Amino acid sequence: MRFTAPTPKPRYPKQRKHLGDHLRAKRIDLGLLRTEIAVRIGVDTATVTNWELGHTDPEERFIPALIRFLGHNPLPAAKSPGGQVRLVRLTRGLSIRALAELAGVDEASVSYLEKDNPRVYSSVATRVWKALGV
């Protein structure tokens, strides 16, 4: 009896624990260099390296470009209503300020909502969800 298995790719992440692991796996699958990814996303090559190694997390403004590059959303599922607001906001590339302006509420209200603060009025939550189109 003979068993065969594909040879693992060098430096391919064994597990995808953070966004950088997803980025590295996709880059290796496509045979691209970090410099090519950096140009596509609009960051420095060192930034891509730091993301892949898990030294830093991407700034919120780069999340939509990363999702487009990866072809899927690797962000973990939200476990609370506030977490869902944050996840949708990040996926759409909105800052807290931009979402607050869209919803016609103040930034602190959006921030409190994302942190599941019980002091947020239901009318604020409704306006934020409506602004997100959910």
mmCIF file of N, CA and C in Angstrom:
data_model
loop_
_atom_site.group_PDB
_atom_site.id
_atom_site.type_symbol
_atom_site.label_atom_id
_atom_site.label_comp_id
_atom_site.label_asym_id
_atom_site.label_seq_id
_atom_site.Cartn_x
_atom_site.Cartn_y
_atom_site.Cartn_z
ATOM 1 N N MET A 1 0.837 -1.159 0.000
ATOM 2 C CA MET A 1 0.000 0.000 0.000
ATOM 3 C C MET A 1 0.896 1.239 0.000
ATOM 4 N N ARG A 2 0.509 2.238 -0.765
ATOM 5 C CA ARG A 2 1.301 3.450 -0.861
ATOM 6 C C ARG A 2 0.400 4.668 -0.688
ATOM 7 N N PHE A 3 0.802 5.571 0.200
ATOM 8 C CA PHE A 3 0.041 6.792 0.439
ATOM 9 C C PHE A 3 0.774 7.962 -0.190
ATOM 10 N N THR A 4 0.014 8.845 -0.787
ATOM 11 C CA THR A 4 0.609 10.056 -1.348
ATOM 12 C C THR A 4 -0.163 11.261 -0.840
ATOM 13 N N ALA A 5 0.532 12.350 -0.733
ATOM 14 C CA ALA A 5 -0.081 13.602 -0.296
ATOM 15 C C ALA A 5 0.634 14.739 -1.002
ATOM 16 N N PRO A 6 -0.071 15.835 -1.229
ATOM 17 C CA PRO A 6 0.594 16.961 -1.864
ATOM 18 C C PRO A 6 1.682 17.536 -0.961
ATOM 19 N N THR A 7 2.746 17.981 -1.559
ATOM 20 C CA THR A 7 3.829 18.609 -0.810
ATOM 21 C C THR A 7 3.365 19.982 -0.338
ATOM 22 N N PRO A 8 3.530 20.284 0.944
ATOM 23 C CA PRO A 8 3.101 21.603 1.415
ATOM 24 C C PRO A 8 3.931 22.714 0.780
ATOM 25 N N LYS A 9 3.273 23.831 0.544
ATOM 26 C CA LYS A 9 3.958 24.984 -0.028
ATOM 27 C C LYS A 9 4.789 25.650 1.066
ATOM 28 N N PRO A 10 5.989 26.126 0.717
ATOM 29 C CA PRO A 10 6.813 26.773 1.744
ATOM 30 C C PRO A 10 6.146 28.040 2.277
ATOM 31 N N ARG A 11 6.211 28.202 3.576
ATOM 32 C CA ARG A 11 5.690 29.372 4.288
ATOM 33 C C ARG A 11 4.184 29.550 4.161
ATOM 34 N N TYR A 12 3.491 28.494 3.755
ATOM 35 C CA TYR A 12 2.037 28.555 3.644
ATOM 36 C C TYR A 12 1.459 28.423 5.045
ATOM 37 N N PRO A 13 0.511 29.268 5.438
ATOM 38 C CA PRO A 13 -0.025 29.180 6.805
ATOM 39 C C PRO A 13 -0.769 27.870 7.044
ATOM 40 N N LYS A 14 -0.457 27.218 8.142
ATOM 41 C CA LYS A 14 -1.113 25.954 8.481
ATOM 42 C C LYS A 14 -2.544 26.201 8.944
ATOM 43 N N GLN A 15 -2.720 27.297 9.652
ATOM 44 C CA GLN A 15 -4.044 27.703 10.121
ATOM 45 C C GLN A 15 -4.230 29.164 9.767
ATOM 46 N N ARG A 16 -5.451 29.536 9.574
ATOM 47 C CA ARG A 16 -5.749 30.934 9.255
ATOM 48 C C ARG A 16 -6.400 31.578 10.469
ATOM 49 N N LYS A 17 -5.526 32.074 11.348
ATOM 50 C CA LYS A 17 -5.997 32.638 12.605
ATOM 51 C C LYS A 17 -6.347 34.123 12.486
ATOM 52 N N HIS A 18 -5.632 34.843 11.642
ATOM 53 C CA HIS A 18 -5.886 36.278 11.496
ATOM 54 C C HIS A 18 -5.891 36.650 10.014
ATOM 55 N N LEU A 19 -6.270 37.873 9.740
ATOM 56 C CA LEU A 19 -6.408 38.323 8.361
ATOM 57 C C LEU A 19 -5.111 38.172 7.578
ATOM 58 N N GLY A 20 -3.982 38.358 8.225
ATOM 59 C CA GLY A 20 -2.692 38.213 7.555
ATOM 60 C C GLY A 20 -2.446 36.809 7.032
ATOM 61 N N ASP A 21 -2.959 35.805 7.741
ATOM 62 C CA ASP A 21 -2.838 34.415 7.271
ATOM 63 C C ASP A 21 -3.618 34.210 5.980
ATOM 64 N N HIS A 22 -4.797 34.789 5.911
ATOM 65 C CA HIS A 22 -5.606 34.704 4.687
ATOM 66 C C HIS A 22 -4.890 35.395 3.527
ATOM 67 N N LEU A 23 -4.304 36.548 3.831
ATOM 68 C CA LEU A 23 -3.587 37.310 2.809
ATOM 69 C C LEU A 23 -2.383 36.526 2.285
ATOM 70 N N ARG A 24 -1.611 35.946 3.179
ATOM 71 C CA ARG A 24 -0.429 35.180 2.779
ATOM 72 C C ARG A 24 -0.826 33.970 1.929
ATOM 73 N N ALA A 25 -1.864 33.258 2.351
ATOM 74 C CA ALA A 25 -2.306 32.077 1.601
ATOM 75 C C ALA A 25 -2.739 32.463 0.190
ATOM 76 N N LYS A 26 -3.497 33.530 0.061
ATOM 77 C CA LYS A 26 -3.964 33.972 -1.262
ATOM 78 C C LYS A 26 -2.786 34.416 -2.126
ATOM 79 N N ARG A 27 -1.848 35.139 -1.519
ATOM 80 C CA ARG A 27 -0.675 35.615 -2.261
ATOM 81 C C ARG A 27 0.141 34.439 -2.782
ATOM 82 N N ILE A 28 0.369 33.440 -1.943
ATOM 83 C CA ILE A 28 1.138 32.269 -2.354
ATOM 84 C C ILE A 28 0.375 31.488 -3.422
ATOM 85 N N ASP A 29 -0.935 31.333 -3.243
ATOM 86 C CA ASP A 29 -1.751 30.629 -4.234
ATOM 87 C C ASP A 29 -1.648 31.284 -5.610
ATOM 88 N N LEU A 30 -1.607 32.623 -5.629
ATOM 89 C CA LEU A 30 -1.537 33.356 -6.898
ATOM 90 C C LEU A 30 -0.111 33.542 -7.398
ATOM 91 N N GLY A 31 0.864 33.192 -6.570
ATOM 92 C CA GLY A 31 2.264 33.343 -6.964
ATOM 93 C C GLY A 31 2.704 34.798 -7.064
ATOM 94 N N LEU A 32 2.160 35.635 -6.197
ATOM 95 C CA LEU A 32 2.479 37.062 -6.221
ATOM 96 C C LEU A 32 3.503 37.418 -5.154
ATOM 97 N N LEU A 33 4.186 38.509 -5.378
ATOM 98 C CA LEU A 33 5.127 39.045 -4.393
ATOM 99 C C LEU A 33 4.394 40.021 -3.483
ATOM 100 N N ARG A 34 4.968 40.250 -2.324
ATOM 101 C CA ARG A 34 4.365 41.222 -1.401
ATOM 102 C C ARG A 34 4.285 42.609 -2.023
ATOM 103 N N THR A 35 5.274 42.957 -2.830
ATOM 104 C CA THR A 35 5.241 44.279 -3.473
ATOM 105 C C THR A 35 4.040 44.415 -4.402
ATOM 106 N N GLU A 36 3.676 43.326 -5.068
ATOM 107 C CA GLU A 36 2.518 43.362 -5.967
ATOM 108 C C GLU A 36 1.220 43.532 -5.185
ATOM 109 N N ILE A 37 1.136 42.877 -4.042
ATOM 110 C CA ILE A 37 -0.039 43.016 -3.183
ATOM 111 C C ILE A 37 -0.110 44.443 -2.644
ATOM 112 N N ALA A 38 1.031 44.964 -2.231
ATOM 113 C CA ALA A 38 1.082 46.316 -1.677
ATOM 114 C C ALA A 38 0.566 47.340 -2.695
ATOM 115 N N VAL A 39 0.954 47.197 -3.942
ATOM 116 C CA VAL A 39 0.502 48.120 -4.984
ATOM 117 C C VAL A 39 -1.007 47.994 -5.174
ATOM 118 N N ARG A 40 -1.514 46.769 -5.183
ATOM 119 C CA ARG A 40 -2.954 46.552 -5.382
ATOM 120 C C ARG A 40 -3.792 47.150 -4.266
ATOM 121 N N ILE A 41 -3.276 47.067 -3.043
ATOM 122 C CA ILE A 41 -4.042 47.542 -1.895
ATOM 123 C C ILE A 41 -3.752 49.009 -1.587
ATOM 124 N N GLY A 42 -2.591 49.479 -1.998
ATOM 125 C CA GLY A 42 -2.243 50.874 -1.767
ATOM 126 C C GLY A 42 -1.504 51.112 -0.470
ATOM 127 N N VAL A 43 -0.633 50.160 -0.100
ATOM 128 C CA VAL A 43 0.160 50.293 1.115
ATOM 129 C C VAL A 43 1.621 50.001 0.793
ATOM 130 N N ASP A 44 2.476 50.149 1.777
ATOM 131 C CA ASP A 44 3.889 49.845 1.636
ATOM 132 C C ASP A 44 4.104 48.333 1.764
ATOM 133 N N THR A 45 5.158 47.841 1.149
ATOM 134 C CA THR A 45 5.478 46.409 1.223
ATOM 135 C C THR A 45 5.692 45.964 2.669
ATOM 136 N N ALA A 46 6.309 46.803 3.476
ATOM 137 C CA ALA A 46 6.533 46.459 4.886
ATOM 138 C C ALA A 46 5.204 46.286 5.623
ATOM 139 N N THR A 47 4.199 47.022 5.221
ATOM 140 C CA THR A 47 2.874 46.897 5.834
ATOM 141 C C THR A 47 2.288 45.518 5.557
ATOM 142 N N VAL A 48 2.398 45.063 4.308
ATOM 143 C CA VAL A 48 1.917 43.729 3.954
ATOM 144 C C VAL A 48 2.672 42.669 4.754
ATOM 145 N N THR A 49 3.975 42.834 4.873
ATOM 146 C CA THR A 49 4.786 41.899 5.661
ATOM 147 C C THR A 49 4.304 41.852 7.107
ATOM 148 N N ASN A 50 4.070 43.019 7.708
ATOM 149 C CA ASN A 50 3.599 43.075 9.092
ATOM 150 C C ASN A 50 2.232 42.421 9.252
ATOM 151 N N TRP A 51 1.347 42.604 8.281
ATOM 152 C CA TRP A 51 0.032 41.956 8.335
ATOM 153 C C TRP A 51 0.186 40.439 8.267
ATOM 154 N N GLU A 52 0.998 39.981 7.313
ATOM 155 C CA GLU A 52 1.166 38.539 7.125
ATOM 156 C C GLU A 52 1.795 37.866 8.340
ATOM 157 N N LEU A 53 2.713 38.541 8.985
ATOM 158 C CA LEU A 53 3.383 37.973 10.159
ATOM 159 C C LEU A 53 2.568 38.150 11.438
ATOM 160 N N GLY A 54 1.472 38.882 11.351
ATOM 161 C CA GLY A 54 0.616 39.095 12.515
ATOM 162 C C GLY A 54 1.150 40.136 13.476
ATOM 163 N N HIS A 55 2.112 40.952 13.020
ATOM 164 C CA HIS A 55 2.657 41.998 13.892
ATOM 165 C C HIS A 55 1.685 43.157 14.058
ATOM 166 N N THR A 56 0.932 43.451 13.000
ATOM 167 C CA THR A 56 -0.057 44.524 13.051
ATOM 168 C C THR A 56 -1.327 44.063 12.348
ATOM 169 N N ASP A 57 -2.419 44.714 12.674
ATOM 170 C CA ASP A 57 -3.683 44.476 11.985
ATOM 171 C C ASP A 57 -3.902 45.609 10.993
ATOM 172 N N PRO A 58 -4.589 45.324 9.905
ATOM 173 C CA PRO A 58 -4.852 46.384 8.926
ATOM 174 C C PRO A 58 -5.722 47.480 9.526
ATOM 175 N N GLU A 59 -5.453 48.704 9.109
ATOM 176 C CA GLU A 59 -6.320 49.807 9.503
ATOM 177 C C GLU A 59 -7.681 49.577 8.861
ATOM 178 N N GLU A 60 -8.706 50.120 9.500
ATOM 179 C CA GLU A 60 -10.073 49.922 9.023
ATOM 180 C C GLU A 60 -10.251 50.326 7.565
ATOM 181 N N ARG A 61 -9.565 51.354 7.122
ATOM 182 C CA ARG A 61 -9.750 51.856 5.758
ATOM 183 C C ARG A 61 -9.260 50.885 4.694
ATOM 184 N N PHE A 62 -8.412 49.912 5.074
ATOM 185 C CA PHE A 62 -7.895 48.953 4.094
ATOM 186 C C PHE A 62 -8.705 47.650 4.047
ATOM 187 N N ILE A 63 -9.635 47.464 4.964
ATOM 188 C CA ILE A 63 -10.413 46.222 5.025
ATOM 189 C C ILE A 63 -11.171 45.952 3.720
ATOM 190 N N PRO A 64 -11.886 46.924 3.140
ATOM 191 C CA PRO A 64 -12.608 46.630 1.892
ATOM 192 C C PRO A 64 -11.682 46.189 0.750
ATOM 193 N N ALA A 65 -10.511 46.812 0.629
ATOM 194 C CA ALA A 65 -9.567 46.421 -0.426
ATOM 195 C C ALA A 65 -9.050 45.001 -0.180
ATOM 196 N N LEU A 66 -8.832 44.646 1.064
ATOM 197 C CA LEU A 66 -8.381 43.292 1.390
ATOM 198 C C LEU A 66 -9.474 42.262 1.084
ATOM 199 N N ILE A 67 -10.704 42.597 1.407
ATOM 200 C CA ILE A 67 -11.818 41.695 1.121
ATOM 201 C C ILE A 67 -11.953 41.496 -0.394
ATOM 202 N N ARG A 68 -11.827 42.581 -1.143
ATOM 203 C CA ARG A 68 -11.902 42.464 -2.617
ATOM 204 C C ARG A 68 -10.771 41.583 -3.138
ATOM 205 N N PHE A 69 -9.563 41.775 -2.623
ATOM 206 C CA PHE A 69 -8.424 40.975 -3.080
ATOM 207 C C PHE A 69 -8.616 39.500 -2.734
ATOM 208 N N LEU A 70 -9.056 39.228 -1.506
ATOM 209 C CA LEU A 70 -9.206 37.846 -1.055
ATOM 210 C C LEU A 70 -10.383 37.140 -1.734
ATOM 211 N N GLY A 71 -11.388 37.910 -2.096
ATOM 212 C CA GLY A 71 -12.577 37.307 -2.701
ATOM 213 C C GLY A 71 -13.567 36.782 -1.677
ATOM 214 N N HIS A 72 -13.300 37.030 -0.406
ATOM 215 C CA HIS A 72 -14.217 36.661 0.664
ATOM 216 C C HIS A 72 -13.904 37.516 1.886
ATOM 217 N N ASN A 73 -14.822 37.515 2.829
ATOM 218 C CA ASN A 73 -14.648 38.288 4.055
ATOM 219 C C ASN A 73 -14.121 37.371 5.153
ATOM 220 N N PRO A 74 -12.848 37.524 5.547
ATOM 221 C CA PRO A 74 -12.275 36.653 6.563
ATOM 222 C C PRO A 74 -12.513 37.123 8.002
ATOM 223 N N LEU A 75 -13.187 38.241 8.170
ATOM 224 C CA LEU A 75 -13.416 38.747 9.517
ATOM 225 C C LEU A 75 -14.324 37.781 10.274
ATOM 226 N N PRO A 76 -14.049 37.569 11.556
ATOM 227 C CA PRO A 76 -14.865 36.632 12.324
ATOM 228 C C PRO A 76 -16.309 37.112 12.448
ATOM 229 N N ALA A 77 -17.215 36.169 12.553
ATOM 230 C CA ALA A 77 -18.633 36.493 12.707
ATOM 231 C C ALA A 77 -18.845 37.261 14.006
ATOM 232 N N ALA A 78 -19.780 38.179 13.955
ATOM 233 C CA ALA A 78 -20.092 38.989 15.128
ATOM 234 C C ALA A 78 -20.907 38.164 16.119
ATOM 235 N N LYS A 79 -20.662 38.401 17.391
ATOM 236 C CA LYS A 79 -21.352 37.648 18.436
ATOM 237 C C LYS A 79 -22.403 38.471 19.158
ATOM 238 N N SER A 80 -22.524 39.744 18.779
ATOM 239 C CA SER A 80 -23.484 40.618 19.442
ATOM 240 C C SER A 80 -24.031 41.613 18.414
ATOM 241 N N PRO A 81 -25.130 42.276 18.731
ATOM 242 C CA PRO A 81 -25.662 43.278 17.796
ATOM 243 C C PRO A 81 -24.648 44.396 17.499
ATOM 244 N N GLY A 82 -23.933 44.829 18.521
ATOM 245 C CA GLY A 82 -22.918 45.860 18.310
ATOM 246 C C GLY A 82 -21.790 45.368 17.429
ATOM 247 N N GLY A 83 -21.415 44.120 17.632
ATOM 248 C CA GLY A 83 -20.391 43.517 16.791
ATOM 249 C C GLY A 83 -20.842 43.417 15.353
ATOM 250 N N GLN A 84 -22.130 43.176 15.131
ATOM 251 C CA GLN A 84 -22.668 43.122 13.774
ATOM 252 C C GLN A 84 -22.595 44.485 13.109
ATOM 253 N N VAL A 85 -22.888 45.530 13.852
ATOM 254 C CA VAL A 85 -22.781 46.890 13.313
ATOM 255 C C VAL A 85 -21.343 47.150 12.886
ATOM 256 N N ARG A 86 -20.400 46.811 13.751
ATOM 257 C CA ARG A 86 -18.983 47.040 13.450
ATOM 258 C C ARG A 86 -18.545 46.235 12.225
ATOM 259 N N LEU A 87 -18.954 44.980 12.141
ATOM 260 C CA LEU A 87 -18.579 44.131 11.024
ATOM 261 C C LEU A 87 -19.103 44.684 9.703
ATOM 262 N N VAL A 88 -20.363 45.088 9.676
ATOM 263 C CA VAL A 88 -20.937 45.650 8.446
ATOM 264 C C VAL A 88 -20.249 46.967 8.099
ATOM 265 N N ARG A 89 -19.994 47.782 9.113
ATOM 266 C CA ARG A 89 -19.324 49.077 8.884
ATOM 267 C C ARG A 89 -17.942 48.859 8.273
ATOM 268 N N LEU A 90 -17.157 47.949 8.852
ATOM 269 C CA LEU A 90 -15.809 47.681 8.346
ATOM 270 C C LEU A 90 -15.844 47.109 6.937
ATOM 271 N N THR A 91 -16.765 46.180 6.704
ATOM 272 C CA THR A 91 -16.869 45.554 5.394
ATOM 273 C C THR A 91 -17.180 46.587 4.309
ATOM 274 N N ARG A 92 -17.946 47.583 4.675
ATOM 275 C CA ARG A 92 -18.307 48.629 3.705
ATOM 276 C C ARG A 92 -17.303 49.777 3.666
ATOM 277 N N GLY A 93 -16.290 49.701 4.497
ATOM 278 C CA GLY A 93 -15.241 50.710 4.466
ATOM 279 C C GLY A 93 -15.630 52.031 5.089
ATOM 280 N N LEU A 94 -16.546 51.997 6.017
ATOM 281 C CA LEU A 94 -17.008 53.226 6.670
ATOM 282 C C LEU A 94 -16.282 53.442 7.989
ATOM 283 N N SER A 95 -15.929 54.666 8.241
ATOM 284 C CA SER A 95 -15.401 55.022 9.557
ATOM 285 C C SER A 95 -16.592 55.251 10.483
ATOM 286 N N ILE A 96 -16.330 55.355 11.764
ATOM 287 C CA ILE A 96 -17.410 55.666 12.710
ATOM 288 C C ILE A 96 -18.015 57.010 12.357
ATOM 289 N N ARG A 97 -17.175 57.957 12.010
ATOM 290 C CA ARG A 97 -17.653 59.297 11.643
ATOM 291 C C ARG A 97 -18.565 59.233 10.415
ATOM 292 N N ALA A 98 -18.144 58.494 9.382
ATOM 293 C CA ALA A 98 -18.944 58.408 8.156
ATOM 294 C C ALA A 98 -20.291 57.742 8.423
ATOM 295 N N LEU A 99 -20.293 56.684 9.226
ATOM 296 C CA LEU A 99 -21.557 56.020 9.550
ATOM 297 C C LEU A 99 -22.457 56.942 10.365
ATOM 298 N N ALA A 100 -21.874 57.671 11.304
ATOM 299 C CA ALA A 100 -22.663 58.612 12.106
ATOM 300 C C ALA A 100 -23.312 59.666 11.218
ATOM 301 N N GLU A 101 -22.559 60.171 10.249
ATOM 302 C CA GLU A 101 -23.119 61.165 9.331
ATOM 303 C C GLU A 101 -24.247 60.572 8.484
ATOM 304 N N LEU A 102 -24.047 59.360 7.997
ATOM 305 C CA LEU A 102 -25.090 58.695 7.201
ATOM 306 C C LEU A 102 -26.375 58.491 8.006
ATOM 307 N N ALA A 103 -26.195 58.125 9.275
ATOM 308 C CA ALA A 103 -27.343 57.825 10.133
ATOM 309 C C ALA A 103 -27.942 59.073 10.764
ATOM 310 N N GLY A 104 -27.207 60.178 10.722
ATOM 311 C CA GLY A 104 -27.692 61.402 11.344
ATOM 312 C C GLY A 104 -27.636 61.348 12.865
ATOM 313 N N VAL A 105 -26.604 60.678 13.382
ATOM 314 C CA VAL A 105 -26.398 60.590 14.827
ATOM 315 C C VAL A 105 -24.964 61.022 15.130
ATOM 316 N N ASP A 106 -24.639 61.142 16.400
ATOM 317 C CA ASP A 106 -23.272 61.539 16.737
ATOM 318 C C ASP A 106 -22.359 60.313 16.795
ATOM 319 N N GLU A 107 -21.056 60.562 16.662
ATOM 320 C CA GLU A 107 -20.060 59.487 16.638
ATOM 321 C C GLU A 107 -20.063 58.660 17.912
ATOM 322 N N ALA A 108 -20.261 59.315 19.038
ATOM 323 C CA ALA A 108 -20.257 58.599 20.319
ATOM 324 C C ALA A 108 -21.369 57.559 20.353
ATOM 325 N N SER A 109 -22.507 57.879 19.775
ATOM 326 C CA SER A 109 -23.618 56.928 19.759
ATOM 327 C C SER A 109 -23.267 55.686 18.959
ATOM 328 N N VAL A 110 -22.607 55.866 17.811
ATOM 329 C CA VAL A 110 -22.192 54.723 17.002
ATOM 330 C C VAL A 110 -21.167 53.897 17.774
ATOM 331 N N SER A 111 -20.228 54.571 18.406
ATOM 332 C CA SER A 111 -19.200 53.881 19.186
ATOM 333 C C SER A 111 -19.831 53.091 20.327
ATOM 334 N N TYR A 112 -20.760 53.713 21.055
ATOM 335 C CA TYR A 112 -21.444 53.010 22.151
ATOM 336 C C TYR A 112 -22.242 51.828 21.620
ATOM 337 N N LEU A 113 -22.890 52.006 20.474
ATOM 338 C CA LEU A 113 -23.678 50.935 19.883
ATOM 339 C C LEU A 113 -22.798 49.736 19.543
ATOM 340 N N GLU A 114 -21.622 49.998 18.967
ATOM 341 C CA GLU A 114 -20.696 48.917 18.619
ATOM 342 C C GLU A 114 -20.175 48.191 19.851
ATOM 343 N N LYS A 115 -20.143 48.876 20.976
ATOM 344 C CA LYS A 115 -19.667 48.268 22.229
ATOM 345 C C LYS A 115 -20.812 47.679 23.045
ATOM 346 N N ASP A 116 -22.014 47.643 22.441
ATOM 347 C CA ASP A 116 -23.211 47.108 23.096
ATOM 348 C C ASP A 116 -23.531 47.812 24.410
ATOM 349 N N ASN A 117 -23.297 49.103 24.452
ATOM 350 C CA ASN A 117 -23.614 49.894 25.632
ATOM 351 C C ASN A 117 -25.134 49.972 25.769
ATOM 352 N N PRO A 118 -25.672 49.590 26.922
ATOM 353 C CA PRO A 118 -27.129 49.586 27.082
ATOM 354 C C PRO A 118 -27.755 50.977 27.092
ATOM 355 N N ARG A 119 -26.950 52.025 27.158
ATOM 356 C CA ARG A 119 -27.484 53.384 27.220
ATOM 357 C C ARG A 119 -27.835 53.949 25.840
ATOM 358 N N VAL A 120 -27.623 53.168 24.777
ATOM 359 C CA VAL A 120 -27.940 53.643 23.435
ATOM 360 C C VAL A 120 -29.448 53.511 23.214
ATOM 361 N N TYR A 121 -30.059 54.590 22.754
ATOM 362 C CA TYR A 121 -31.495 54.572 22.491
ATOM 363 C C TYR A 121 -31.814 53.696 21.292
ATOM 364 N N SER A 122 -32.950 53.057 21.330
ATOM 365 C CA SER A 122 -33.355 52.192 20.222
ATOM 366 C C SER A 122 -33.530 52.988 18.936
ATOM 367 N N SER A 123 -33.903 54.264 19.059
ATOM 368 C CA SER A 123 -34.062 55.095 17.855
ATOM 369 C C SER A 123 -32.708 55.310 17.161
ATOM 370 N N VAL A 124 -31.642 55.417 17.949
ATOM 371 C CA VAL A 124 -30.295 55.560 17.383
ATOM 372 C C VAL A 124 -29.909 54.271 16.665
ATOM 373 N N ALA A 125 -30.144 53.137 17.321
ATOM 374 C CA ALA A 125 -29.821 51.850 16.715
ATOM 375 C C ALA A 125 -30.596 51.667 15.413
ATOM 376 N N THR A 126 -31.854 52.033 15.407
ATOM 377 C CA THR A 126 -32.683 51.915 14.203
ATOM 378 C C THR A 126 -32.127 52.770 13.077
ATOM 379 N N ARG A 127 -31.720 53.983 13.398
ATOM 380 C CA ARG A 127 -31.168 54.878 12.368
ATOM 381 C C ARG A 127 -29.855 54.340 11.797
ATOM 382 N N VAL A 128 -29.027 53.781 12.666
ATOM 383 C CA VAL A 128 -27.740 53.219 12.220
ATOM 384 C C VAL A 128 -27.984 52.005 11.321
ATOM 385 N N TRP A 129 -28.857 51.096 11.746
ATOM 386 C CA TRP A 129 -29.161 49.914 10.938
ATOM 387 C C TRP A 129 -29.752 50.312 9.596
ATOM 388 N N LYS A 130 -30.599 51.322 9.607
ATOM 389 C CA LYS A 130 -31.212 51.790 8.356
ATOM 390 C C LYS A 130 -30.148 52.377 7.433
ATOM 391 N N ALA A 131 -29.211 53.128 8.005
ATOM 392 C CA ALA A 131 -28.124 53.721 7.210
ATOM 393 C C ALA A 131 -27.235 52.631 6.589
ATOM 394 N N LEU A 132 -27.109 51.512 7.288
ATOM 395 C CA LEU A 132 -26.318 50.395 6.775
ATOM 396 C C LEU A 132 -27.106 49.544 5.775
ATOM 397 N N GLY A 133 -28.409 49.805 5.690
ATOM 398 C CA GLY A 133 -29.245 49.070 4.748
ATOM 399 C C GLY A 133 -29.576 47.674 5.213
ATOM 400 N N VAL A 134 -29.588 47.506 6.534
ATOM 401 C CA VAL A 134 -29.876 46.178 7.103
ATOM 402 C C VAL A 134 -31.239 46.189 7.760
#
